[in-house]
Short mmCIF file of C-alpha atoms in Angstrom, two decimals:
data_model
loop_
_atom_site.label_atom_id
_atom_site.label_comp_id
_atom_site.label_asym_id
_atom_site.label_seq_id
_atom_site.Cartn_x
_atom_site.Cartn_y
_atom_site.Cartn_z
CA MET M 277 182.83 85.02 183.05
CA GLY M 278 185.17 86.05 180.22
CA LYS M 279 183.93 87.51 176.97
CA TYR M 280 185.19 84.45 175.03
CA ASP M 281 183.46 81.89 177.30
CA ARG M 282 180.23 81.83 175.28
CA PHE M 283 182.20 80.27 172.42
CA LEU M 284 184.02 77.80 174.72
CA LYS M 285 182.99 74.62 176.52
CA PRO M 286 184.89 72.66 179.19
CA VAL M 287 186.34 69.25 178.25
CA GLU M 288 188.52 66.64 179.97
CA GLU M 289 191.53 67.50 182.15
CA GLY M 290 190.40 71.10 182.68
CA ARG M 291 190.88 72.05 179.02
CA LYS M 292 188.49 74.13 176.92
CA GLN M 293 187.20 73.55 173.40
CA CYS M 294 186.03 76.10 170.78
CA THR M 295 182.38 75.53 169.89
CA LEU M 296 182.92 76.98 166.43
CA CYS M 297 185.70 74.72 165.17
CA ASP M 298 186.16 72.10 167.99
CA HIS M 299 189.74 73.24 168.57
CA LYS M 300 191.01 72.23 172.04
CA PHE M 301 193.12 74.65 174.05
CA ASN M 302 195.87 73.41 176.37
CA LYS M 303 195.38 74.06 180.05
CA GLN M 304 197.05 77.29 181.10
CA GLN M 305 198.40 78.11 184.51
CA ASP M 306 197.61 81.81 184.15
CA SER M 307 195.13 83.72 181.99
CA ALA M 308 194.59 82.32 178.47
CA THR M 309 193.24 85.57 177.03
CA ASN M 310 196.17 86.08 174.65
CA LEU M 311 195.71 82.52 173.38
CA TYR M 312 192.02 83.16 172.72
CA ILE M 313 192.74 86.50 171.02
CA HIS M 314 195.17 84.85 168.62
CA HIS M 315 192.79 81.98 167.84
CA PHE M 316 189.61 84.01 167.29
CA SER M 317 191.31 86.83 165.37
CA LYS M 318 192.83 84.34 162.90
CA LYS M 319 190.18 81.60 162.70
CA HIS M 320 186.94 83.49 163.43
CA PRO M 321 187.45 87.18 162.53
CA SER M 322 183.71 87.92 162.35
CA GLU M 323 183.05 86.66 165.89
CA TYR M 324 186.24 88.31 167.10
CA ALA M 325 185.11 91.67 165.73
CA HIS M 326 181.66 91.21 167.30
CA ILE M 327 183.16 90.32 170.70
CA ASN M 328 185.36 93.40 170.73
CA GLY M 329 182.72 95.76 169.29
CA LYS M 330 184.63 96.28 166.05
CA ARG M 331 183.40 96.32 162.44
CA GLU M 332 184.78 93.55 160.28
CA LYS M 333 186.43 94.67 157.07
CA SER M 334 184.80 93.25 153.98
CA ASP M 335 186.76 91.48 151.28
CA ASP M 336 185.92 94.31 148.89
CA VAL M 337 187.57 96.81 151.19
CA LEU M 338 190.61 94.60 151.71
CA ASP M 339 191.03 94.05 147.98
CA GLN M 340 190.90 97.74 147.15
CA PRO M 341 194.30 99.26 146.40
CA LEU M 342 195.56 101.90 148.71
CA VAL M 343 194.87 105.37 147.36
CA LYS M 344 197.40 107.99 148.16
CA LYS M 345 195.74 111.07 149.61
CA MET M 346 196.26 114.22 147.64
CA ALA M 347 198.35 116.79 149.39
CA GLN M 348 196.58 119.96 150.45
CA ALA M 349 196.91 122.73 147.89
CA THR M 350 199.45 125.38 148.71
CA ILE M 351 198.51 129.03 149.13
CA ILE M 352 200.04 129.86 145.73
CA GLU M 353 198.08 127.06 144.02
CA SER M 354 194.85 128.21 145.65
CA PHE M 355 195.29 131.74 144.34
CA GLN M 356 196.29 130.49 140.88
CA ASN M 357 192.95 128.68 140.59
CA PHE M 358 191.20 132.07 140.64
CA LEU M 359 193.41 133.78 138.09
CA PRO M 360 191.62 134.94 134.88
CA ASP M 361 192.53 131.63 133.21
CA GLY M 362 192.41 129.54 136.39
CA VAL M 363 190.36 126.37 136.91
CA LYS M 364 187.98 127.86 139.47
CA THR M 365 187.41 130.95 137.36
CA GLU M 366 186.44 128.85 134.33
CA GLU M 367 184.17 126.62 136.41
CA GLY M 368 182.48 129.64 137.98
CA HIS M 369 181.83 131.36 134.65
CA ARG M 370 180.50 128.12 133.17
CA ALA M 371 178.08 127.69 136.09
CA ILE M 372 176.91 131.31 135.75
CA THR M 373 176.34 130.82 132.01
CA GLN M 374 174.32 127.67 132.68
CA PHE M 375 172.21 129.55 135.22
CA LEU M 376 171.50 132.41 132.81
CA CYS M 377 170.54 130.05 129.97
CA VAL M 378 168.45 127.57 131.97
CA THR M 379 166.49 130.29 133.78
CA ASN M 380 166.13 132.33 130.57
CA GLN M 381 167.71 135.40 132.16
CA SER M 382 169.16 138.39 130.37
CA LEU M 383 172.95 138.35 129.99
CA ASN M 384 172.91 141.89 131.33
CA MET M 385 172.30 140.37 134.78
CA VAL M 386 176.07 139.95 135.25
CA ASN M 387 176.26 143.76 135.38
CA CYS M 388 173.48 143.97 137.99
CA GLN M 389 174.78 145.17 141.35
CA GLY M 390 172.69 142.65 143.27
CA PHE M 391 174.09 139.74 141.24
CA ILE M 392 177.65 141.05 141.61
CA ASN M 393 177.18 141.29 145.39
CA MET M 394 175.86 137.71 145.54
CA ILE M 395 178.93 136.40 143.69
CA LYS M 396 181.23 138.34 146.05
CA VAL M 397 179.55 136.73 149.06
CA ILE M 398 179.54 133.20 147.61
CA SER M 399 183.02 133.30 146.06
CA PRO M 400 184.99 136.43 147.00
CA LYS M 401 188.02 135.42 144.91
CA LEU M 402 186.05 135.01 141.67
CA VAL M 403 186.53 137.96 139.32
CA LEU M 404 183.22 138.32 137.46
CA LYS M 405 183.59 139.19 133.78
CA SER M 406 181.42 141.64 131.85
CA ARG M 407 178.33 140.92 129.77
CA THR M 408 180.41 141.25 126.59
CA HIS M 409 182.69 138.42 127.71
CA PHE M 410 179.72 136.12 128.35
CA THR M 411 178.16 137.05 124.99
CA ARG M 412 181.30 136.51 122.92
CA TYR M 413 182.96 133.61 124.72
CA GLU M 414 181.03 131.83 127.47
CA VAL M 415 177.67 131.30 125.72
CA PRO M 416 179.18 130.07 122.41
CA LYS M 417 181.57 127.79 124.30
CA LEU M 418 178.74 126.28 126.37
CA TYR M 419 176.61 125.87 123.23
CA GLU M 420 179.39 123.98 121.45
CA GLU M 421 179.83 121.72 124.48
CA TYR M 422 176.14 120.77 124.61
CA GLU M 423 176.02 120.38 120.84
CA ARG M 424 178.85 117.83 120.98
CA ARG M 425 177.12 115.95 123.78
CA LEU M 426 173.86 115.90 121.82
CA MET M 427 175.61 114.60 118.70
CA MET M 428 177.20 111.80 120.71
CA GLU M 429 173.82 110.89 122.20
CA LEU M 430 172.08 110.82 118.81
CA ARG M 431 174.79 108.56 117.37
CA GLN M 432 173.57 105.81 119.70
CA VAL M 433 169.96 106.13 118.50
CA GLU M 434 168.71 104.03 115.59
CA ASN M 435 165.22 105.42 114.94
CA ILE M 436 164.11 109.02 115.36
CA ALA M 437 160.85 110.92 114.96
CA ILE M 438 160.88 114.67 114.42
CA SER M 439 158.36 117.41 115.01
CA PHE M 440 158.56 121.07 114.06
CA ASP M 441 156.51 124.21 114.44
CA GLY M 442 156.84 127.93 113.88
CA TRP M 443 156.81 130.78 116.38
CA SER M 444 156.57 134.55 115.99
CA ASP M 445 156.35 137.45 118.41
CA SER M 446 153.38 139.80 118.59
CA SER M 447 155.01 142.25 116.16
CA ASN M 448 155.99 139.50 113.67
CA LYS M 449 159.53 140.89 113.59
CA HIS M 450 161.05 137.68 114.91
CA GLU M 451 160.00 134.36 113.41
CA CYS M 452 161.62 131.05 114.31
CA LEU M 453 161.21 127.40 113.39
CA GLY M 454 161.75 124.94 116.22
CA VAL M 455 162.83 121.36 115.41
CA LEU M 456 162.63 118.56 117.98
CA VAL M 457 163.74 114.94 117.83
CA HIS M 458 161.94 112.16 119.70
CA PHE M 459 163.58 108.82 120.46
CA VAL M 460 163.60 105.93 122.93
CA LYS M 461 166.53 105.62 125.30
CA ASP M 462 166.72 103.13 128.17
CA SER M 463 163.08 102.18 127.49
CA LYS M 464 161.98 105.78 128.02
CA LEU M 465 160.70 108.35 125.54
CA ASN M 466 163.04 111.33 125.23
CA PHE M 467 163.00 114.51 123.20
CA ARG M 468 165.66 117.09 122.43
CA LEU M 469 165.52 120.50 120.78
CA ILE M 470 168.07 120.43 117.95
CA GLY M 471 167.34 123.70 116.22
CA VAL M 472 165.79 127.16 116.56
CA ILE M 473 166.01 128.42 113.00
CA ASP M 474 165.52 132.05 111.98
CA ILE M 475 162.95 132.15 109.16
CA SER M 476 162.20 135.90 109.24
CA HIS M 477 163.98 136.81 106.00
CA GLN M 478 161.96 134.73 103.52
CA SER M 479 158.42 133.58 102.78
CA HIS M 480 157.51 130.36 104.61
CA THR M 481 156.94 128.13 101.62
CA GLY M 482 157.00 124.35 101.96
CA ILE M 483 160.27 124.06 100.01
CA PHE M 484 161.93 126.73 102.16
CA LEU M 485 160.92 124.99 105.40
CA PHE M 486 162.03 121.62 104.02
CA GLU M 487 165.50 122.93 103.14
CA LYS M 488 165.96 124.51 106.58
CA ILE M 489 164.91 121.34 108.41
CA LYS M 490 166.98 119.09 106.14
CA HIS M 491 170.09 121.21 106.72
CA ASN M 492 169.52 120.99 110.47
CA LEU M 493 169.20 117.18 110.35
CA GLU M 494 172.33 116.87 108.20
CA HIS M 495 174.27 119.00 110.68
CA PHE M 496 173.59 116.40 113.39
CA GLY M 497 174.04 113.47 111.01
CA ILE M 498 170.59 111.97 111.59
CA GLU M 499 168.84 112.55 108.25
CA GLU M 500 168.83 108.78 107.53
CA LYS M 501 167.52 107.89 110.99
CA VAL M 502 164.28 109.89 110.78
CA LYS M 503 161.35 107.50 110.28
CA VAL M 504 158.26 109.67 110.87
CA ILE M 505 157.25 113.33 111.19
CA VAL M 506 154.61 114.90 113.44
CA ARG M 507 153.35 118.29 112.25
CA ASP M 508 150.37 120.63 112.22
CA GLY M 509 147.87 120.83 109.38
CA ALA M 510 149.07 123.97 107.57
CA ARG M 511 149.48 123.53 103.82
CA ASN M 512 153.08 124.72 103.69
CA VAL M 513 153.98 122.40 106.57
CA VAL M 514 152.33 119.43 104.85
CA LYS M 515 154.24 120.22 101.66
CA ALA M 516 157.51 120.44 103.61
CA ALA M 517 156.87 117.04 105.19
CA ASP M 518 156.01 115.54 101.78
CA GLN M 519 159.52 116.36 100.55
CA PHE M 520 161.05 113.91 103.05
CA ARG M 521 159.10 111.00 101.50
CA ILE M 522 158.50 109.33 104.86
CA PRO M 523 155.29 108.86 106.89
CA HIS M 524 153.95 112.05 108.48
CA TYR M 525 150.71 112.96 110.21
CA ASP M 526 149.01 115.78 112.08
CA CYS M 527 149.36 116.50 115.78
CA VAL M 528 146.30 115.03 117.52
CA ALA M 529 145.91 118.06 119.78
CA HIS M 530 145.53 120.19 116.65
CA LYS M 531 142.58 118.04 115.59
CA LEU M 532 140.90 118.58 118.94
CA HIS M 533 141.28 122.32 118.42
CA LEU M 534 139.68 122.11 114.96
CA ALA M 535 136.77 120.04 116.26
CA THR M 536 136.15 122.54 119.06
CA LYS M 537 136.30 125.44 116.60
CA ILE M 538 133.66 123.82 114.36
CA ALA M 539 131.41 123.17 117.36
CA ILE M 540 131.67 126.82 118.43
CA GLU M 541 130.78 128.02 114.93
CA SER M 542 127.68 125.80 114.87
CA PHE M 543 126.49 127.03 118.28
CA PRO M 544 124.22 130.11 117.80
CA GLY M 545 125.59 133.19 119.54
CA LEU M 546 128.55 131.43 121.16
CA LEU M 547 131.17 133.00 118.91
CA GLU M 548 129.90 136.50 119.70
CA SER M 549 129.89 135.72 123.44
CA LEU M 550 133.48 134.49 123.32
CA GLU M 551 134.54 137.64 121.49
CA LYS M 552 132.97 139.78 124.23
CA ILE M 553 134.76 137.73 126.89
CA ARG M 554 138.08 138.28 125.09
CA LYS M 555 137.49 142.04 125.07
CA ILE M 556 136.69 141.98 128.81
CA CYS M 557 139.87 140.02 129.55
CA SER M 558 141.91 142.42 127.43
CA LYS M 559 140.52 145.42 129.31
CA LEU M 560 141.18 143.78 132.70
CA ASN M 561 144.78 143.10 131.70
CA LYS M 562 145.39 146.69 130.56
CA SER M 563 143.52 148.64 133.27
CA SER M 564 144.37 148.33 136.96
CA THR M 565 141.17 150.24 137.85
CA ALA M 566 139.02 147.76 135.93
CA ARG M 567 140.85 144.87 137.59
CA ARG M 568 140.17 146.25 141.09
CA GLU M 569 136.49 146.76 140.25
CA TRP M 570 136.31 143.20 138.92
CA ASN M 571 137.88 141.79 142.09
CA GLU M 572 135.41 143.74 144.25
CA LEU M 573 132.48 142.46 142.17
CA HIS M 574 133.90 138.94 142.31
CA ASP M 575 134.08 139.03 146.13
CA LEU M 576 130.65 140.67 146.44
CA LEU M 577 128.93 137.94 144.40
CA GLU M 578 131.02 135.22 146.10
CA ILE M 579 131.95 133.69 142.76
CA PRO M 580 134.13 130.60 143.29
CA VAL M 581 137.63 130.65 141.84
CA LEU M 582 137.81 127.84 139.30
CA PHE M 583 140.80 126.50 137.42
CA LEU M 584 141.13 123.93 134.68
CA LYS M 585 142.54 120.68 136.01
CA LYS M 586 145.61 119.43 134.20
CA TYR M 587 145.30 115.96 132.72
CA THR M 588 149.06 115.56 132.62
CA GLU M 589 152.16 117.53 133.53
CA ASP M 590 153.77 116.51 130.26
CA ARG M 591 153.21 119.00 127.45
CA GLY M 592 153.69 116.42 124.70
CA MET M 593 151.25 113.51 124.91
CA SER M 594 151.51 110.51 122.61
CA SER M 595 148.78 109.53 120.17
CA SER M 596 148.24 106.29 122.09
CA ALA M 597 147.16 108.38 125.10
CA ILE M 598 145.00 110.96 123.31
CA ILE M 599 143.18 108.87 120.69
CA PRO M 600 141.40 106.59 123.22
CA LEU M 601 140.29 109.74 125.04
CA CYS M 602 138.87 111.05 121.78
CA LYS M 603 136.78 107.89 121.50
CA VAL M 604 135.37 108.54 124.97
CA ILE M 605 134.64 112.17 124.05
CA ILE M 606 132.78 111.06 120.92
CA ASP M 607 130.64 108.62 122.93
CA ASP M 608 129.80 111.34 125.48
CA LEU M 609 128.93 113.85 122.76
CA GLU M 610 126.64 111.42 120.95
CA SER M 611 124.87 110.33 124.14
CA SER M 612 124.35 113.87 125.48
CA LYS M 613 120.88 115.37 125.02
CA LYS M 614 122.05 118.98 125.45
CA PHE M 615 123.41 121.19 122.67
CA LYS M 616 122.81 118.49 120.08
CA THR M 617 123.80 120.65 117.10
CA ALA M 618 127.19 121.61 118.52
CA ASN M 619 127.82 118.11 119.86
CA LYS M 620 127.00 116.53 116.51
CA ALA M 621 129.33 118.90 114.64
CA MET M 622 132.17 118.21 117.06
CA SER M 623 131.73 114.41 117.07
CA GLU M 624 131.53 114.21 113.27
CA LYS M 625 134.69 116.30 112.91
CA LEU M 626 136.53 114.10 115.40
CA LYS M 627 135.43 110.95 113.58
CA THR M 628 136.58 112.33 110.25
CA GLU M 629 139.99 113.31 111.60
CA LEU M 630 140.52 110.09 113.59
CA GLU M 631 139.92 108.02 110.46
CA LYS M 632 143.15 109.49 109.08
CA TYR M 633 145.05 108.05 112.03
CA GLU M 634 143.33 104.68 111.84
CA ASN M 635 144.29 104.44 108.16
CA ASN M 636 147.93 105.23 108.90
CA ASP M 637 149.86 101.93 108.71
CA PHE M 638 152.77 103.44 110.64
CA LEU M 639 150.55 104.10 113.66
CA VAL M 640 148.80 100.74 113.31
CA PHE M 641 152.04 98.78 113.51
CA GLY M 642 153.26 101.06 116.29
CA SER M 643 150.16 100.18 118.29
CA ILE M 644 150.73 96.47 117.75
CA LEU M 645 154.25 96.79 119.16
CA ASP M 646 153.10 98.96 122.06
CA PRO M 647 152.50 96.80 125.18
CA ARG M 648 149.72 99.17 126.23
CA PHE M 649 147.72 98.02 123.20
CA LYS M 650 147.28 94.61 124.85
CA VAL M 651 145.54 96.01 127.92
CA HIS M 652 142.99 98.13 126.06
CA ARG M 653 139.38 97.12 125.66
CA ALA M 654 139.99 95.57 122.22
CA THR M 655 137.72 92.60 122.80
CA ARG M 656 135.59 93.06 119.69
CA THR M 657 136.49 94.15 116.22
CA GLY M 658 135.78 97.82 115.65
CA SER M 659 135.39 98.71 119.33
CA GLY M 660 137.60 99.43 122.29
CA HIS M 661 141.02 100.44 121.03
CA PRO M 662 140.72 102.76 118.01
CA PHE M 663 143.11 100.66 115.93
CA SER M 664 141.53 97.27 116.59
CA GLY M 665 139.47 97.30 113.40
CA ARG M 666 142.40 98.58 111.34
CA VAL M 667 144.61 95.73 112.59
CA THR M 668 141.98 93.34 111.27
CA ASP M 669 142.18 95.00 107.84
CA VAL M 670 145.98 94.79 107.77
CA PHE M 671 146.35 91.19 108.91
CA GLY M 672 143.02 89.77 107.80
CA ARG M 673 142.40 88.40 111.30
CA PRO M 674 140.25 89.83 114.07
CA VAL M 675 141.65 91.24 117.28
CA HIS M 676 140.58 89.88 120.67
CA GLY M 677 141.99 91.26 123.89
CA GLY M 678 144.72 93.07 121.97
CA LYS M 679 146.01 89.82 120.40
CA LEU M 680 145.64 88.47 116.90
CA THR M 681 143.51 85.33 116.82
CA GLU M 682 144.38 82.25 114.80
CA GLN M 683 142.23 81.41 111.82
#
């Protein structure tokens, strides 16, 4: 039986007919294989490829233009790529600069013998430049490249929120102001660091901070796109945010910290106990002998090793995620029968601070537009979602199931 017979059937006068298209083949004296090959390859290429164990070429492949293969680089061209101004040399130095910046390594690493040996093994032809070269040329060039890319990205964004905070080292010799932008891109929340501003040379007044932030926003051309500011509760920071004349509010995590601090102060003896614990931790960190004694005592008493469980891997949580949790915390504090004084102080502080968010029209309208608002337990006015009652005040209609009801 031939391999084409499963697509053929006998008809009159000893002829055969194709079962796919009903074409009749003339009777042949000898083998008709060549006749079948011609017919199936032209009329039924898919079946022909399957019969012969070949893969049929798709139309996409057939329509693609022929691409001429690049000729292999000559020996001279290969060596030229690794000259001081060659392509491979520039790519290698750029990759090294990215590694140093992303991993927060010292630029002096390029002078480290171990690093030099690694580069020689990975790319023997690459001539590694000195730390001075990376400081003067590579880092500024990479910074300018990423700055241009960030500017292009921010041009496509219509609405931006900013947040800023200060940082200082333990000696207070270095003080910086970090400015971040938050925006939605491809239906996802993104943030970018647009400035680390040196503020060591002048007092941190509200006007001074405002001018520094405003100059940073103008540099990226986004001063008109900023719609809201998230900040901490310091007076100078509040004054700086006031100068922008746009909505601004405190970081929710900062409010949790304040509520906890008030609860600790109202708990008799707790503040003194925490101070003693801090001193113990400080001594354990400074003395290796004390640390060994602590570990021996820890093993002797079989004290379990406990760690705080992370609620989220993301450092920056949105208000829509934290505020409902605050409501749950308040309910737990008010229903608990232990430590009533501390619990009452903490719950009252949280209520006072959360009222500021519930009275913020910017957050109210943001919650209405947030799809997650519709799945919260906002079935009765004043309960469930923290903004449900405020939505009623704004629109004059109650909220049921996250939707405004008709009057």
